[in-house]
């Protein structure tokens, strides 16, 4: 698909670097930017003596969101891009749904390093997009490295529904790339076809005019995310495209998983699709 609208999610403090990088990206590709500063409210206290302190904190946090909105608008006023700024303040039970609803009206959501200061908020923002928007999310260790026109793409493939959606969602980026590496780590048995080789998805991409290389890799004792990240470095990939949460969120959090590992640390930008 052609990207015409990007949502940037930030906290209420020290988000200027993310904002500048997103504005430059939108300027380069004539894309509308929606900026959403977010803050998470704490639940009201049970005991009466804590109510005054909670009410003060709530007022202060709402003011911080308002100030962040104004700072973002001021920074973008002379950028020359089309933009709007929307703030969100809600408790943890509501905020990921609010973000998901907003993300439905953008082609892709960007989350950069500024949200790493609040791990819980960052996790809720990522899960809000993935589970409530039907849109992809782009994570980057530095938003300056994010691009809508990567030269080399790594597609993580395991024949799951999530990876199929990722392949379709990333089609436009892959079509414009010099080459795409379809990576199958520890090929597994598949009900209808025997062993997953990556040949079928490679043929699908080739019919869209994409130059494809299939890389079948063994873990050799390494985790799948380690294999993917290292291969991205080895192939000079600008972007990893992959399906997210093939297992449940609870299982990923308790036992770990590829999605959670790629969320926690990116070597190159990662586009996640569910």
CSV table of C-alpha atoms in Angstrom, one decimal:
chain,number,residue,atom,x,y,z
A,1,UNK,CA,0.0,0.0,0.0
A,2,UNK,CA,1.0,3.6,-0.4
A,3,UNK,CA,1.6,5.4,2.9
A,4,UNK,CA,-0.2,8.7,3.2
A,5,UNK,CA,-0.7,9.0,7.0
A,6,UNK,CA,1.6,8.3,9.9
A,7,UNK,CA,0.8,8.2,13.6
A,8,UNK,CA,3.7,9.0,16.0
A,9,UNK,CA,3.2,8.0,19.6
A,10,UNK,CA,5.3,9.8,22.2
A,11,UNK,CA,5.3,10.4,26.0
A,12,UNK,CA,5.0,13.9,27.4
A,13,UNK,CA,8.7,14.5,28.1
A,14,UNK,CA,11.8,14.5,25.9
A,15,UNK,CA,10.1,13.5,22.7
A,16,UNK,CA,11.7,16.2,20.5
A,17,UNK,CA,14.2,13.9,18.7
A,18,UNK,CA,11.4,11.5,17.8
A,19,UNK,CA,9.2,14.4,16.6
A,20,UNK,CA,11.9,15.9,14.4
A,21,UNK,CA,12.7,12.5,12.8
A,22,UNK,CA,9.1,11.7,12.1
A,23,UNK,CA,8.6,15.2,10.6
A,24,UNK,CA,11.6,14.7,8.3
A,25,UNK,CA,10.3,11.3,7.2
A,26,UNK,CA,6.8,12.8,6.4
A,27,UNK,CA,8.4,15.7,4.6
A,28,UNK,CA,10.5,13.4,2.4
A,29,UNK,CA,7.5,11.3,1.4
A,30,UNK,CA,4.7,13.9,1.4
A,31,UNK,CA,2.9,12.1,4.3
A,32,UNK,CA,0.5,13.5,6.9
A,33,UNK,CA,1.7,13.2,10.5
A,34,UNK,CA,-0.5,12.8,13.5
A,35,UNK,CA,1.3,13.2,16.8
A,36,UNK,CA,-0.1,11.7,20.0
A,37,UNK,CA,1.5,12.6,23.3
A,38,UNK,CA,0.2,10.1,25.9
A,39,UNK,CA,0.2,9.8,29.7
A,40,UNK,CA,-1.2,7.0,31.8
A,41,UNK,CA,-3.4,7.8,34.7
A,42,UNK,CA,-3.1,5.9,38.0
A,43,UNK,CA,-6.2,4.2,39.3
A,44,UNK,CA,-8.0,6.1,42.1
A,45,UNK,CA,-7.0,5.2,45.6
A,46,UNK,CA,-9.1,3.0,47.9
A,47,UNK,CA,-8.3,4.9,51.1
A,48,UNK,CA,-9.7,8.4,51.6
A,49,UNK,CA,-6.4,9.9,52.9
A,50,UNK,CA,-4.7,9.2,49.6
A,51,UNK,CA,-7.4,10.9,47.5
A,52,UNK,CA,-6.0,14.4,47.8
A,53,UNK,CA,-2.6,13.4,46.5
A,54,UNK,CA,-4.1,11.3,43.7
A,55,UNK,CA,-6.3,14.3,42.6
A,56,UNK,CA,-3.2,16.5,42.6
A,57,UNK,CA,-1.2,14.0,40.5
A,58,UNK,CA,-4.1,13.7,38.0
A,59,UNK,CA,-4.3,17.4,37.5
A,60,UNK,CA,-0.6,17.7,37.1
A,61,UNK,CA,-0.5,14.9,34.5
A,62,UNK,CA,-3.4,16.4,32.5
A,63,UNK,CA,-1.5,19.6,32.4
A,64,UNK,CA,1.6,17.8,31.2
A,65,UNK,CA,-0.3,16.3,28.3
A,66,UNK,CA,-1.6,19.8,27.4
A,67,UNK,CA,1.9,21.2,27.5
A,68,UNK,CA,3.2,18.4,25.3
A,69,UNK,CA,0.5,19.1,22.7
A,70,UNK,CA,1.5,22.7,22.6
A,71,UNK,CA,5.2,21.9,22.3
A,72,UNK,CA,4.5,19.5,19.4
A,73,UNK,CA,2.4,22.0,17.6
A,74,UNK,CA,5.0,24.8,18.0
A,75,UNK,CA,7.7,22.5,16.7
A,76,UNK,CA,5.7,21.5,13.6
A,77,UNK,CA,4.2,24.9,12.7
A,78,UNK,CA,7.1,25.8,10.4
A,79,UNK,CA,7.9,22.2,9.2
A,80,UNK,CA,5.9,22.6,6.0
A,81,UNK,CA,4.1,19.2,6.5
A,82,UNK,CA,0.5,18.4,7.0
A,83,UNK,CA,0.0,17.5,10.7
A,84,UNK,CA,-2.4,17.4,13.7
A,85,UNK,CA,-1.7,16.7,17.3
A,86,UNK,CA,-4.0,14.7,19.6
A,87,UNK,CA,-3.3,14.1,23.3
A,88,UNK,CA,-4.5,11.1,25.3
A,89,UNK,CA,-4.8,10.6,29.1
A,90,UNK,CA,-6.4,7.5,30.4
A,91,UNK,CA,-5.9,4.7,32.8
A,92,UNK,CA,-4.2,1.4,31.8
A,93,UNK,CA,-7.5,-0.3,31.3
A,94,UNK,CA,-8.5,2.2,28.6
A,95,UNK,CA,-5.4,3.7,27.0
A,96,UNK,CA,-4.4,0.9,24.7
A,97,UNK,CA,-8.0,0.8,23.3
A,98,UNK,CA,-7.9,4.6,22.8
A,99,UNK,CA,-4.7,4.3,20.9
A,100,UNK,CA,-5.9,1.4,18.8
A,101,UNK,CA,-9.0,3.4,17.7
A,102,UNK,CA,-6.8,6.3,16.7
A,103,UNK,CA,-4.3,4.2,14.9
A,104,UNK,CA,-7.0,2.8,12.6
A,105,UNK,CA,-7.0,6.1,10.7
A,106,UNK,CA,-3.3,6.0,9.9
A,107,UNK,CA,-1.4,3.7,7.6
A,108,UNK,CA,1.4,2.9,10.1
A,109,UNK,CA,2.3,3.9,13.7
A,110,UNK,CA,5.8,4.9,14.7
A,111,UNK,CA,7.2,4.4,18.2
A,112,UNK,CA,10.7,5.5,18.8
A,113,UNK,CA,13.1,5.5,21.7
A,114,UNK,CA,11.5,8.3,23.7
A,115,UNK,CA,8.9,6.0,25.1
A,116,UNK,CA,11.6,3.7,26.6
A,117,UNK,CA,11.6,5.8,29.7
A,118,UNK,CA,8.2,4.3,30.7
A,119,UNK,CA,8.3,0.6,29.9
A,120,UNK,CA,4.8,-0.1,30.9
A,121,UNK,CA,3.3,2.7,28.9
A,122,UNK,CA,5.4,1.7,25.9
A,123,UNK,CA,4.2,-1.9,26.1
A,124,UNK,CA,0.5,-0.8,26.3
A,125,UNK,CA,1.0,1.5,23.3
A,126,UNK,CA,2.5,-1.3,21.2
A,127,UNK,CA,-0.1,-3.8,22.2
A,128,UNK,CA,-2.8,-1.2,21.6
A,129,UNK,CA,-1.8,-0.8,18.0
A,130,UNK,CA,-1.3,-4.5,17.3
A,131,UNK,CA,-4.5,-5.8,18.9
A,132,UNK,CA,-6.9,-2.9,18.4
A,133,UNK,CA,-6.1,-1.2,15.1
A,134,UNK,CA,-5.5,-3.7,12.3
A,135,UNK,CA,-2.5,-1.6,11.3
A,136,UNK,CA,1.2,-2.2,11.4
A,137,UNK,CA,3.6,-0.7,13.8
A,138,UNK,CA,7.2,0.4,13.1
A,139,UNK,CA,9.7,0.3,16.0
A,140,UNK,CA,13.2,1.7,15.6
A,141,UNK,CA,16.2,2.1,17.9
A,142,UNK,CA,16.5,5.6,16.4
A,143,UNK,CA,13.7,7.1,14.3
A,144,UNK,CA,16.4,8.6,12.1
A,145,UNK,CA,16.9,5.1,10.7
A,146,UNK,CA,13.3,4.6,9.9
A,147,UNK,CA,12.3,4.7,6.2
A,148,UNK,CA,9.3,4.1,4.0
A,149,UNK,CA,11.6,3.1,1.1
A,150,UNK,CA,14.1,0.6,2.4
A,151,UNK,CA,16.7,-0.7,0.0
A,152,UNK,CA,17.1,-4.2,1.6
A,153,UNK,CA,14.2,-5.9,3.5
A,154,UNK,CA,14.3,-9.1,5.6
A,155,UNK,CA,10.9,-10.9,5.8
A,156,UNK,CA,10.7,-13.3,8.7
A,157,UNK,CA,8.6,-16.2,7.4
A,158,UNK,CA,7.1,-19.2,9.3
A,159,UNK,CA,3.9,-19.7,7.3
A,160,UNK,CA,1.7,-18.4,10.1
A,161,UNK,CA,-1.3,-16.2,9.5
A,162,UNK,CA,0.6,-13.3,11.2
A,163,UNK,CA,3.6,-13.7,8.8
A,164,UNK,CA,1.2,-13.8,5.8
A,165,UNK,CA,-0.4,-10.6,6.9
A,166,UNK,CA,3.1,-9.0,7.4
A,167,UNK,CA,4.1,-10.0,3.9
A,168,UNK,CA,0.9,-8.4,2.5
A,169,UNK,CA,1.2,-5.3,4.6
A,170,UNK,CA,4.9,-4.8,3.7
A,171,UNK,CA,4.3,-5.4,0.0
A,172,UNK,CA,4.7,-1.8,-1.1
A,173,UNK,CA,8.0,-1.4,0.8
A,174,UNK,CA,9.4,-4.6,-0.6
A,175,UNK,CA,8.3,-3.8,-4.1
A,176,UNK,CA,10.5,-0.7,-4.0
A,177,UNK,CA,13.5,-2.4,-2.4
A,178,UNK,CA,16.6,-3.6,-4.3
A,179,UNK,CA,16.1,-7.0,-2.8
A,180,UNK,CA,14.2,-9.0,-0.1
A,181,UNK,CA,15.6,-11.9,2.0
A,182,UNK,CA,12.9,-14.3,3.0
A,183,UNK,CA,14.2,-15.9,6.1
A,184,UNK,CA,13.0,-19.3,7.4
A,185,UNK,CA,14.6,-20.2,10.7
A,186,UNK,CA,14.7,-23.9,11.6
A,187,UNK,CA,12.2,-25.0,8.9
A,188,UNK,CA,9.2,-26.7,10.5
A,189,UNK,CA,6.6,-29.2,9.4
A,190,UNK,CA,3.5,-27.8,7.8
A,191,UNK,CA,0.2,-29.7,7.6
A,192,UNK,CA,-0.4,-29.5,3.9
A,193,UNK,CA,3.0,-29.1,2.3
A,194,UNK,CA,5.4,-31.0,4.5
A,195,UNK,CA,8.3,-28.8,5.4
A,196,UNK,CA,8.2,-25.0,5.1
A,197,UNK,CA,10.8,-23.9,2.6
A,198,UNK,CA,9.8,-20.4,1.9
A,199,UNK,CA,9.4,-21.2,-1.8
A,200,UNK,CA,5.6,-20.4,-2.0
A,201,UNK,CA,6.0,-16.9,-0.4
A,202,UNK,CA,9.0,-16.2,-2.5
A,203,UNK,CA,7.0,-17.0,-5.7
A,204,UNK,CA,4.2,-14.8,-4.4
A,205,UNK,CA,6.5,-11.9,-3.9
A,206,UNK,CA,8.3,-12.5,-7.3
A,207,UNK,CA,4.9,-12.2,-9.1
A,208,UNK,CA,4.8,-8.7,-7.6
A,209,UNK,CA,8.1,-7.8,-9.3
A,210,UNK,CA,10.2,-8.2,-6.1
A,211,UNK,CA,13.7,-9.6,-6.2
A,212,UNK,CA,13.7,-12.4,-3.6
A,213,UNK,CA,16.4,-14.5,-2.0
A,214,UNK,CA,15.4,-17.4,0.3
A,215,UNK,CA,17.6,-17.9,3.4
A,216,UNK,CA,17.0,-21.1,5.3
A,217,UNK,CA,18.9,-20.8,8.6
A,218,UNK,CA,19.6,-23.1,11.5
A,219,UNK,CA,19.5,-21.7,15.0
A,220,UNK,CA,22.6,-23.7,16.1
A,221,UNK,CA,21.5,-23.1,19.7
A,222,UNK,CA,20.6,-19.5,19.3
A,223,UNK,CA,17.1,-18.0,19.7
A,224,UNK,CA,15.1,-17.2,16.6
A,225,UNK,CA,15.3,-13.4,17.4
A,226,UNK,CA,19.1,-13.6,17.6
A,227,UNK,CA,19.3,-15.3,14.2
A,228,UNK,CA,17.0,-12.8,12.6
A,229,UNK,CA,18.8,-9.8,14.1
A,230,UNK,CA,22.2,-11.1,13.1
A,231,UNK,CA,21.1,-11.9,9.6
A,232,UNK,CA,19.6,-8.4,9.2
A,233,UNK,CA,23.1,-7.1,10.0
A,234,UNK,CA,24.8,-9.6,7.7
A,235,UNK,CA,22.6,-8.7,4.8
A,236,UNK,CA,22.6,-4.9,5.5
A,237,UNK,CA,18.8,-4.9,5.9
A,238,UNK,CA,17.1,-1.5,6.4
A,239,UNK,CA,14.0,-3.2,7.8
A,240,UNK,CA,12.7,-6.4,9.3
A,241,UNK,CA,9.1,-7.3,8.4
A,242,UNK,CA,7.5,-9.9,10.6
A,243,UNK,CA,4.2,-11.1,12.1
A,244,UNK,CA,3.6,-10.4,15.8
A,245,UNK,CA,2.2,-12.5,18.6
A,246,UNK,CA,1.8,-15.9,17.0
A,247,UNK,CA,1.4,-17.0,20.6
A,248,UNK,CA,-0.8,-15.3,23.2
A,249,UNK,CA,0.4,-12.2,25.0
A,250,UNK,CA,0.3,-14.0,28.3
A,251,UNK,CA,2.5,-16.8,27.0
A,252,UNK,CA,5.0,-14.3,25.5
A,253,UNK,CA,5.2,-12.4,28.7
A,254,UNK,CA,5.7,-15.5,30.9
A,255,UNK,CA,7.8,-17.6,28.7
A,256,UNK,CA,9.3,-15.1,26.3
A,257,UNK,CA,9.0,-15.2,22.5
A,258,UNK,CA,10.3,-13.7,19.3
A,259,UNK,CA,7.8,-10.8,19.3
A,260,UNK,CA,8.6,-9.8,22.8
A,261,UNK,CA,12.3,-10.0,22.2
A,262,UNK,CA,12.1,-7.9,19.0
A,263,UNK,CA,9.9,-5.3,20.9
A,264,UNK,CA,12.5,-5.1,23.7
A,265,UNK,CA,15.5,-4.5,21.4
A,266,UNK,CA,15.8,-3.7,17.7
A,267,UNK,CA,19.1,-3.8,15.8
A,268,UNK,CA,17.4,-2.3,12.7
A,269,UNK,CA,13.8,-0.9,12.4
A,270,UNK,CA,11.2,-3.6,12.7
A,271,UNK,CA,7.7,-3.5,11.2
A,272,UNK,CA,5.3,-5.7,13.3
A,273,UNK,CA,1.9,-6.8,11.9
A,274,UNK,CA,-0.8,-8.9,13.5
